[in-house]
Amino acid sequence: AQSVAQPEDQVNVAEGNPLTVKCTYSVSGNPYLFWYVQYPNRGLQFLLKYITGDNLVKGSYGFEAEFNKSQTSFHLKKPSALVSDSALYFCAVRAYSGSARQLTFGSGTQLTVLP
Amino acid sequence: NAGVTQTPKFRVLKTGQSMTLLCAQDMNHEYMYWYRQDPGMGLRLIHYSVGEGTTAKGEVPDGYNVSRLKKQNFLLGLESAAPSQTSVYFCASSYSGNNYEQYFGPGTRLTVT
């Protein structure tokens, strides 16, 4: 079975400071990893994904994520946070191969960027 | 392109009533999904479809049925609503293949009293 853990329910950071939202995963074989963002009363929006290749993935709105196979982690990062980055962030994993088409989501991390 | 749309946006049901949620996508995606979102639990997959005329159970399928008669539409039915089905329901779609991201609709907020 595949699973995702987001160990922090809430992350607070000051505007202009770097931010990190943590994610660890468990899956059989190689993973596909995704980050999504959800603004209040909206659906999820895709931010970035890791498929293969370079461990540092760049995505929308200046976000990036680093894939670490040995630590089974895929932390979301941004060098300088904006107040508008405040939202709910979800990490998700899917198996690379096999019949598992299901995308498993973490429980979400609420990011608040303080002005 | 409208992307993924959901109808209705809000609904209040009494216990035992039935309803159907409609999802439509205009991106010619093969795969479609229904999720429910509950506080502190992330998104949980209810049912999904890998093509027109096919459906499969997800993580929490009990109490729901689905149909995919047309490629662009995916319907979620509640035959006899229960208070435990109070949730926000999201539809999503994607190209076929495990490496493609999913595109989400705006959600339907359902309350069962």
PDB file of C-alpha atoms in Angstrom:
ATOM      1  CA  ALA A   1       0.000   0.000   0.000  1.00  0.00           C
ATOM      2  CA  GLN A   2       1.162   3.531  -0.661  1.00  0.00           C
ATOM      3  CA  SER A   3       0.980   6.355   1.843  1.00  0.00           C
ATOM      4  CA  VAL A   4       1.950   9.973   2.361  1.00  0.00           C
ATOM      5  CA  ALA A   5       2.750  11.758   5.599  1.00  0.00           C
ATOM      6  CA  GLN A   6       2.709  15.504   6.083  1.00  0.00           C
ATOM      7  CA  PRO A   7       3.981  15.821   9.638  1.00  0.00           C
ATOM      8  CA  GLU A   8       2.988  19.456  10.165  1.00  0.00           C
ATOM      9  CA  ASP A   9      -0.667  20.479  10.187  1.00  0.00           C
ATOM     10  CA  GLN A  10       0.309  24.142  10.288  1.00  0.00           C
ATOM     11  CA  VAL A  11       3.370  26.088   9.144  1.00  0.00           C
ATOM     12  CA  ASN A  12       3.787  29.788   9.851  1.00  0.00           C
ATOM     13  CA  VAL A  13       6.470  31.881   8.180  1.00  0.00           C
ATOM     14  CA  ALA A  14       7.172  35.586   7.863  1.00  0.00           C
ATOM     15  CA  GLU A  15       6.856  37.211   4.459  1.00  0.00           C
ATOM     16  CA  GLY A  16      10.202  37.260   2.667  1.00  0.00           C
ATOM     17  CA  ASN A  17      11.567  34.302   4.595  1.00  0.00           C
ATOM     18  CA  PRO A  18      12.150  30.897   3.021  1.00  0.00           C
ATOM     19  CA  LEU A  19       9.460  28.284   3.533  1.00  0.00           C
ATOM     20  CA  THR A  20       9.469  24.495   3.656  1.00  0.00           C
ATOM     21  CA  VAL A  21       6.482  22.177   3.742  1.00  0.00           C
ATOM     22  CA  LYS A  22       7.474  18.613   4.550  1.00  0.00           C
ATOM     23  CA  CYS A  23       6.329  15.389   2.913  1.00  0.00           C
ATOM     24  CA  THR A  24       7.457  11.784   3.249  1.00  0.00           C
ATOM     25  CA  TYR A  25       6.068   8.871   1.302  1.00  0.00           C
ATOM     26  CA  SER A  26       5.899   5.110   1.113  1.00  0.00           C
ATOM     27  CA  VAL A  27       5.313   3.233  -2.134  1.00  0.00           C
ATOM     28  CA  SER A  28       6.371   0.003  -3.795  1.00  0.00           C
ATOM     29  CA  GLY A  29       8.978   0.724  -6.425  1.00  0.00           C
ATOM     30  CA  ASN A  30       9.687   4.118  -7.889  1.00  0.00           C
ATOM     31  CA  PRO A  31       7.269   6.942  -7.115  1.00  0.00           C
ATOM     32  CA  TYR A  32       5.559   9.700  -8.976  1.00  0.00           C
ATOM     33  CA  LEU A  33       5.230  12.621  -6.542  1.00  0.00           C
ATOM     34  CA  PHE A  34       3.000  15.668  -6.746  1.00  0.00           C
ATOM     35  CA  TRP A  35       2.286  18.875  -4.867  1.00  0.00           C
ATOM     36  CA  TYR A  36      -1.076  20.617  -5.020  1.00  0.00           C
ATOM     37  CA  VAL A  37      -2.328  23.851  -3.470  1.00  0.00           C
ATOM     38  CA  GLN A  38      -5.861  24.640  -2.358  1.00  0.00           C
ATOM     39  CA  TYR A  39      -7.121  28.161  -1.766  1.00  0.00           C
ATOM     40  CA  PRO A  40     -10.265  28.661   0.355  1.00  0.00           C
ATOM     41  CA  ASN A  41     -13.440  27.334  -1.256  1.00  0.00           C
ATOM     42  CA  ARG A  42     -11.552  26.226  -4.362  1.00  0.00           C
ATOM     43  CA  GLY A  43     -10.459  22.960  -5.923  1.00  0.00           C
ATOM     44  CA  LEU A  44      -6.872  21.740  -5.840  1.00  0.00           C
ATOM     45  CA  GLN A  45      -4.382  23.262  -8.261  1.00  0.00           C
ATOM     46  CA  PHE A  46      -1.323  21.401  -9.513  1.00  0.00           C
ATOM     47  CA  LEU A  47       2.014  22.951  -8.475  1.00  0.00           C
ATOM     48  CA  LEU A  48       4.724  20.526  -9.573  1.00  0.00           C
ATOM     49  CA  LYS A  49       5.646  16.884  -9.945  1.00  0.00           C
ATOM     50  CA  TYR A  50       8.629  14.556  -9.824  1.00  0.00           C
ATOM     51  CA  ILE A  51       8.696  11.846 -12.456  1.00  0.00           C
ATOM     52  CA  THR A  52      12.344  11.048 -13.014  1.00  0.00           C
ATOM     53  CA  GLY A  53      15.667  12.773 -13.530  1.00  0.00           C
ATOM     54  CA  ASP A  54      16.821  15.852 -11.647  1.00  0.00           C
ATOM     55  CA  ASN A  55      15.988  15.636  -7.960  1.00  0.00           C
ATOM     56  CA  LEU A  56      15.164  19.353  -7.791  1.00  0.00           C
ATOM     57  CA  VAL A  57      11.876  20.100  -9.490  1.00  0.00           C
ATOM     58  CA  LYS A  58      10.662  23.609 -10.253  1.00  0.00           C
ATOM     59  CA  GLY A  59       7.001  24.465 -10.482  1.00  0.00           C
ATOM     60  CA  SER A  60       4.440  27.239 -10.516  1.00  0.00           C
ATOM     61  CA  TYR A  61       4.582  30.492  -8.513  1.00  0.00           C
ATOM     62  CA  GLY A  62       8.291  30.088  -7.668  1.00  0.00           C
ATOM     63  CA  PHE A  63       7.868  26.829  -5.766  1.00  0.00           C
ATOM     64  CA  GLU A  64      10.315  23.958  -5.992  1.00  0.00           C
ATOM     65  CA  ALA A  65      10.614  20.551  -4.394  1.00  0.00           C
ATOM     66  CA  GLU A  66      13.504  18.231  -3.716  1.00  0.00           C
ATOM     67  CA  PHE A  67      13.179  14.494  -4.173  1.00  0.00           C
ATOM     68  CA  ASN A  68      15.311  12.492  -1.745  1.00  0.00           C
ATOM     69  CA  LYS A  69      15.101   8.779  -2.409  1.00  0.00           C
ATOM     70  CA  SER A  70      17.120   7.660   0.605  1.00  0.00           C
ATOM     71  CA  GLN A  71      14.937   9.651   2.987  1.00  0.00           C
ATOM     72  CA  THR A  72      11.736   9.001   0.968  1.00  0.00           C
ATOM     73  CA  SER A  73      10.957  12.699   1.132  1.00  0.00           C
ATOM     74  CA  PHE A  74       9.649  15.325  -1.254  1.00  0.00           C
ATOM     75  CA  HIS A  75       9.699  18.645   0.612  1.00  0.00           C
ATOM     76  CA  LEU A  76       8.160  21.737  -0.953  1.00  0.00           C
ATOM     77  CA  LYS A  77      10.228  24.914  -0.789  1.00  0.00           C
ATOM     78  CA  LYS A  78      10.200  28.540  -1.780  1.00  0.00           C
ATOM     79  CA  PRO A  79      13.107  30.966  -1.250  1.00  0.00           C
ATOM     80  CA  SER A  80      10.970  33.973  -0.332  1.00  0.00           C
ATOM     81  CA  ALA A  81       7.388  33.566   0.909  1.00  0.00           C
ATOM     82  CA  LEU A  82       4.535  35.860  -0.069  1.00  0.00           C
ATOM     83  CA  VAL A  83       1.350  36.542   1.899  1.00  0.00           C
ATOM     84  CA  SER A  84      -0.543  35.267  -1.157  1.00  0.00           C
ATOM     85  CA  ASP A  85       1.128  31.848  -0.686  1.00  0.00           C
ATOM     86  CA  SER A  86      -1.088  31.275   2.345  1.00  0.00           C
ATOM     87  CA  ALA A  87      -3.150  28.202   1.494  1.00  0.00           C
ATOM     88  CA  LEU A  88      -3.553  24.476   2.144  1.00  0.00           C
ATOM     89  CA  TYR A  89      -0.858  22.327   0.550  1.00  0.00           C
ATOM     90  CA  PHE A  90      -1.160  18.649  -0.301  1.00  0.00           C
ATOM     91  CA  CYS A  91       1.527  16.150  -1.194  1.00  0.00           C
ATOM     92  CA  ALA A  92       0.509  13.061  -3.204  1.00  0.00           C
ATOM     93  CA  VAL A  93       2.158   9.858  -4.423  1.00  0.00           C
ATOM     94  CA  ARG A  94       1.431   7.291  -7.064  1.00  0.00           C
ATOM     95  CA  ALA A  95       3.260   4.086  -7.916  1.00  0.00           C
ATOM     96  CA  TYR A  96       5.470   4.177 -11.023  1.00  0.00           C
ATOM     97  CA  SER A  97       4.183   0.922 -12.415  1.00  0.00           C
ATOM     98  CA  GLY A  98       1.591  -1.718 -11.906  1.00  0.00           C
ATOM     99  CA  SER A  99      -2.157  -1.421 -11.805  1.00  0.00           C
ATOM    100  CA  ALA A 100      -2.292   1.129  -9.007  1.00  0.00           C
ATOM    101  CA  ARG A 101      -3.793   4.150 -10.654  1.00  0.00           C
ATOM    102  CA  GLN A 102      -4.802   5.711  -7.386  1.00  0.00           C
ATOM    103  CA  LEU A 103      -3.175   8.916  -6.235  1.00  0.00           C
ATOM    104  CA  THR A 104      -2.765   8.931  -2.468  1.00  0.00           C
ATOM    105  CA  PHE A 105      -2.878  12.319  -0.746  1.00  0.00           C
ATOM    106  CA  GLY A 106      -1.430  13.474   2.536  1.00  0.00           C
ATOM    107  CA  SER A 107      -3.650  15.141   5.112  1.00  0.00           C
ATOM    108  CA  GLY A 108      -2.535  18.614   4.121  1.00  0.00           C
ATOM    109  CA  THR A 109      -0.458  21.419   5.647  1.00  0.00           C
ATOM    110  CA  GLN A 110      -1.940  24.847   6.238  1.00  0.00           C
ATOM    111  CA  LEU A 111       0.658  27.464   5.332  1.00  0.00           C
ATOM    112  CA  THR A 112       0.239  30.938   6.762  1.00  0.00           C
ATOM    113  CA  VAL A 113       2.586  33.695   5.626  1.00  0.00           C
ATOM    114  CA  LEU A 114       2.575  36.589   8.055  1.00  0.00           C
ATOM    115  CA  PRO A 115       3.072  40.142   6.760  1.00  0.00           C
TER     116      PRO A 115
ATOM    117  CA  ASN B   1     -11.710  25.706 -22.031  1.00  0.00           C
ATOM    118  CA  ALA B   2     -13.882  25.399 -18.943  1.00  0.00           C
ATOM    119  CA  GLY B   3     -11.679  22.605 -17.558  1.00  0.00           C
ATOM    120  CA  VAL B   4     -13.504  20.524 -14.953  1.00  0.00           C
ATOM    121  CA  THR B   5     -16.944  21.690 -13.875  1.00  0.00           C
ATOM    122  CA  GLN B   6     -19.209  20.331 -11.145  1.00  0.00           C
ATOM    123  CA  THR B   7     -22.944  20.640 -10.595  1.00  0.00           C
ATOM    124  CA  PRO B   8     -24.337  21.626  -8.121  1.00  0.00           C
ATOM    125  CA  LYS B   9     -22.032  23.785  -5.992  1.00  0.00           C
ATOM    126  CA  PHE B  10     -24.046  23.338  -2.794  1.00  0.00           C
ATOM    127  CA  ARG B  11     -26.739  20.941  -1.676  1.00  0.00           C
ATOM    128  CA  VAL B  12     -28.559  20.096   1.538  1.00  0.00           C
ATOM    129  CA  LEU B  13     -30.204  16.685   1.791  1.00  0.00           C
ATOM    130  CA  LYS B  14     -32.268  14.961   4.423  1.00  0.00           C
ATOM    131  CA  THR B  15     -31.223  11.512   5.569  1.00  0.00           C
ATOM    132  CA  GLY B  16     -32.462   8.897   3.114  1.00  0.00           C
ATOM    133  CA  GLN B  17     -32.788  11.222   0.136  1.00  0.00           C
ATOM    134  CA  SER B  18     -30.917  10.564  -3.081  1.00  0.00           C
ATOM    135  CA  MET B  19     -29.012  12.815  -5.432  1.00  0.00           C
ATOM    136  CA  THR B  20     -26.566  12.805  -8.317  1.00  0.00           C
ATOM    137  CA  LEU B  21     -23.484  14.976  -8.665  1.00  0.00           C
ATOM    138  CA  LEU B  22     -22.400  15.753 -12.198  1.00  0.00           C
ATOM    139  CA  CYS B  23     -18.827  16.241 -13.330  1.00  0.00           C
ATOM    140  CA  ALA B  24     -17.884  17.353 -16.822  1.00  0.00           C
ATOM    141  CA  GLN B  25     -14.477  17.912 -18.445  1.00  0.00           C
ATOM    142  CA  ASP B  26     -13.606  19.331 -21.833  1.00  0.00           C
ATOM    143  CA  MET B  27      -9.941  18.287 -21.994  1.00  0.00           C
ATOM    144  CA  ASN B  28     -10.526  14.888 -23.614  1.00  0.00           C
ATOM    145  CA  HIS B  29      -9.092  13.149 -20.562  1.00  0.00           C
ATOM    146  CA  GLU B  30      -9.371   9.384 -20.291  1.00  0.00           C
ATOM    147  CA  TYR B  31      -9.269   9.156 -16.491  1.00  0.00           C
ATOM    148  CA  MET B  32     -11.807  10.683 -14.124  1.00  0.00           C
ATOM    149  CA  TYR B  33     -12.076  10.545 -10.337  1.00  0.00           C
ATOM    150  CA  TRP B  34     -14.388  11.369  -7.457  1.00  0.00           C
ATOM    151  CA  TYR B  35     -12.903  12.346  -4.094  1.00  0.00           C
ATOM    152  CA  ARG B  36     -14.301  13.486  -0.794  1.00  0.00           C
ATOM    153  CA  GLN B  37     -12.497  15.946   1.426  1.00  0.00           C
ATOM    154  CA  ASP B  38     -12.990  15.959   5.168  1.00  0.00           C
ATOM    155  CA  PRO B  39     -11.110  18.108   7.695  1.00  0.00           C
ATOM    156  CA  GLY B  40      -7.735  16.633   8.677  1.00  0.00           C
ATOM    157  CA  MET B  41      -8.101  13.672   6.334  1.00  0.00           C
ATOM    158  CA  GLY B  42      -6.935  15.019   3.011  1.00  0.00           C
ATOM    159  CA  LEU B  43      -8.681  13.704  -0.071  1.00  0.00           C
ATOM    160  CA  ARG B  44      -9.980  10.163  -0.238  1.00  0.00           C
ATOM    161  CA  LEU B  45     -10.800   8.452  -3.505  1.00  0.00           C
ATOM    162  CA  ILE B  46     -14.386   7.231  -3.805  1.00  0.00           C
ATOM    163  CA  HIS B  47     -14.524   5.825  -7.345  1.00  0.00           C
ATOM    164  CA  TYR B  48     -12.610   6.346 -10.543  1.00  0.00           C
ATOM    165  CA  SER B  49     -12.869   5.588 -14.246  1.00  0.00           C
ATOM    166  CA  VAL B  50     -10.132   4.825 -16.758  1.00  0.00           C
ATOM    167  CA  GLY B  51     -12.369   5.235 -19.774  1.00  0.00           C
ATOM    168  CA  GLU B  52     -15.887   5.545 -21.104  1.00  0.00           C
ATOM    169  CA  GLY B  53     -18.073   2.734 -19.785  1.00  0.00           C
ATOM    170  CA  THR B  54     -15.619   1.655 -17.068  1.00  0.00           C
ATOM    171  CA  THR B  55     -15.604   2.364 -13.339  1.00  0.00           C
ATOM    172  CA  ALA B  56     -13.674   1.065 -10.346  1.00  0.00           C
ATOM    173  CA  LYS B  57     -13.826   1.377  -6.572  1.00  0.00           C
ATOM    174  CA  GLY B  58     -11.463   3.599  -4.678  1.00  0.00           C
ATOM    175  CA  GLU B  59     -10.664   3.814  -0.994  1.00  0.00           C
ATOM    176  CA  VAL B  60     -14.149   4.714   0.323  1.00  0.00           C
ATOM    177  CA  PRO B  61     -16.787   3.490  -2.169  1.00  0.00           C
ATOM    178  CA  ASP B  62     -19.553   2.381   0.220  1.00  0.00           C
ATOM    179  CA  GLY B  63     -22.802   4.311  -0.152  1.00  0.00           C
ATOM    180  CA  TYR B  64     -21.884   5.713  -3.585  1.00  0.00           C
ATOM    181  CA  ASN B  65     -22.362   4.630  -7.164  1.00  0.00           C
ATOM    182  CA  VAL B  66     -20.911   6.073 -10.356  1.00  0.00           C
ATOM    183  CA  SER B  67     -21.437   5.967 -14.080  1.00  0.00           C
ATOM    184  CA  ARG B  68     -19.372   7.070 -17.076  1.00  0.00           C
ATOM    185  CA  LEU B  69     -21.653   6.781 -20.073  1.00  0.00           C
ATOM    186  CA  LYS B  70     -19.834   9.527 -21.977  1.00  0.00           C
ATOM    187  CA  LYS B  71     -16.111  10.225 -21.940  1.00  0.00           C
ATOM    188  CA  GLN B  72     -16.576  13.797 -20.783  1.00  0.00           C
ATOM    189  CA  ASN B  73     -19.006  13.095 -17.923  1.00  0.00           C
ATOM    190  CA  PHE B  74     -18.651  11.246 -14.627  1.00  0.00           C
ATOM    191  CA  LEU B  75     -21.673  11.000 -12.339  1.00  0.00           C
ATOM    192  CA  LEU B  76     -21.610  10.287  -8.611  1.00  0.00           C
ATOM    193  CA  GLY B  77     -24.821   9.028  -7.018  1.00  0.00           C
ATOM    194  CA  LEU B  78     -25.940   8.789  -3.434  1.00  0.00           C
ATOM    195  CA  GLU B  79     -28.888   6.409  -3.236  1.00  0.00           C
ATOM    196  CA  SER B  80     -29.759   6.957   0.426  1.00  0.00           C
ATOM    197  CA  ALA B  81     -27.845   9.832   1.967  1.00  0.00           C
ATOM    198  CA  ALA B  82     -26.467   9.559   5.505  1.00  0.00           C
ATOM    199  CA  PRO B  83     -25.044  12.290   7.777  1.00  0.00           C
ATOM    200  CA  SER B  84     -21.618  10.614   7.426  1.00  0.00           C
ATOM    201  CA  GLN B  85     -21.673  11.645   3.769  1.00  0.00           C
ATOM    202  CA  THR B  86     -21.596  15.324   4.701  1.00  0.00           C
ATOM    203  CA  SER B  87     -18.435  16.445   2.958  1.00  0.00           C
ATOM    204  CA  VAL B  88     -16.949  18.417   0.097  1.00  0.00           C
ATOM    205  CA  TYR B  89     -16.828  16.380  -3.084  1.00  0.00           C
ATOM    206  CA  PHE B  90     -14.250  16.969  -5.789  1.00  0.00           C
ATOM    207  CA  CYS B  91     -14.116  15.615  -9.273  1.00  0.00           C
ATOM    208  CA  ALA B  92     -10.825  15.392 -11.155  1.00  0.00           C
ATOM    209  CA  SER B  93      -9.600  14.228 -14.530  1.00  0.00           C
ATOM    210  CA  SER B  94      -6.275  13.393 -16.144  1.00  0.00           C
ATOM    211  CA  TYR B  95      -4.636  11.920 -19.198  1.00  0.00           C
ATOM    212  CA  SER B  96      -4.002   8.190 -19.029  1.00  0.00           C
ATOM    213  CA  GLY B  97      -0.793   7.122 -17.349  1.00  0.00           C
ATOM    214  CA  ASN B  98       0.458   7.360 -13.804  1.00  0.00           C
ATOM    215  CA  ASN B  99       2.791  10.298 -14.488  1.00  0.00           C
ATOM    216  CA  TYR B 100       0.092  12.823 -15.354  1.00  0.00           C
ATOM    217  CA  GLU B 101      -1.268  15.356 -12.910  1.00  0.00           C
ATOM    218  CA  GLN B 102      -4.960  15.588 -12.141  1.00  0.00           C
ATOM    219  CA  TYR B 103      -7.120  18.621 -12.821  1.00  0.00           C
ATOM    220  CA  PHE B 104      -9.753  19.366 -10.200  1.00  0.00           C
ATOM    221  CA  GLY B 105     -13.198  20.885 -10.289  1.00  0.00           C
ATOM    222  CA  PRO B 106     -14.344  23.582  -7.835  1.00  0.00           C
ATOM    223  CA  GLY B 107     -16.126  21.137  -5.532  1.00  0.00           C
ATOM    224  CA  THR B 108     -19.636  20.436  -4.268  1.00  0.00           C
ATOM    225  CA  ARG B 109     -20.425  21.095  -0.617  1.00  0.00           C
ATOM    226  CA  LEU B 110     -22.985  18.543   0.555  1.00  0.00           C
ATOM    227  CA  THR B 111     -24.728  18.603   3.918  1.00  0.00           C
ATOM    228  CA  VAL B 112     -26.901  15.705   5.029  1.00  0.00           C
ATOM    229  CA  THR B 113     -29.178  16.456   7.984  1.00  0.00           C
TER     230      THR B 113
END
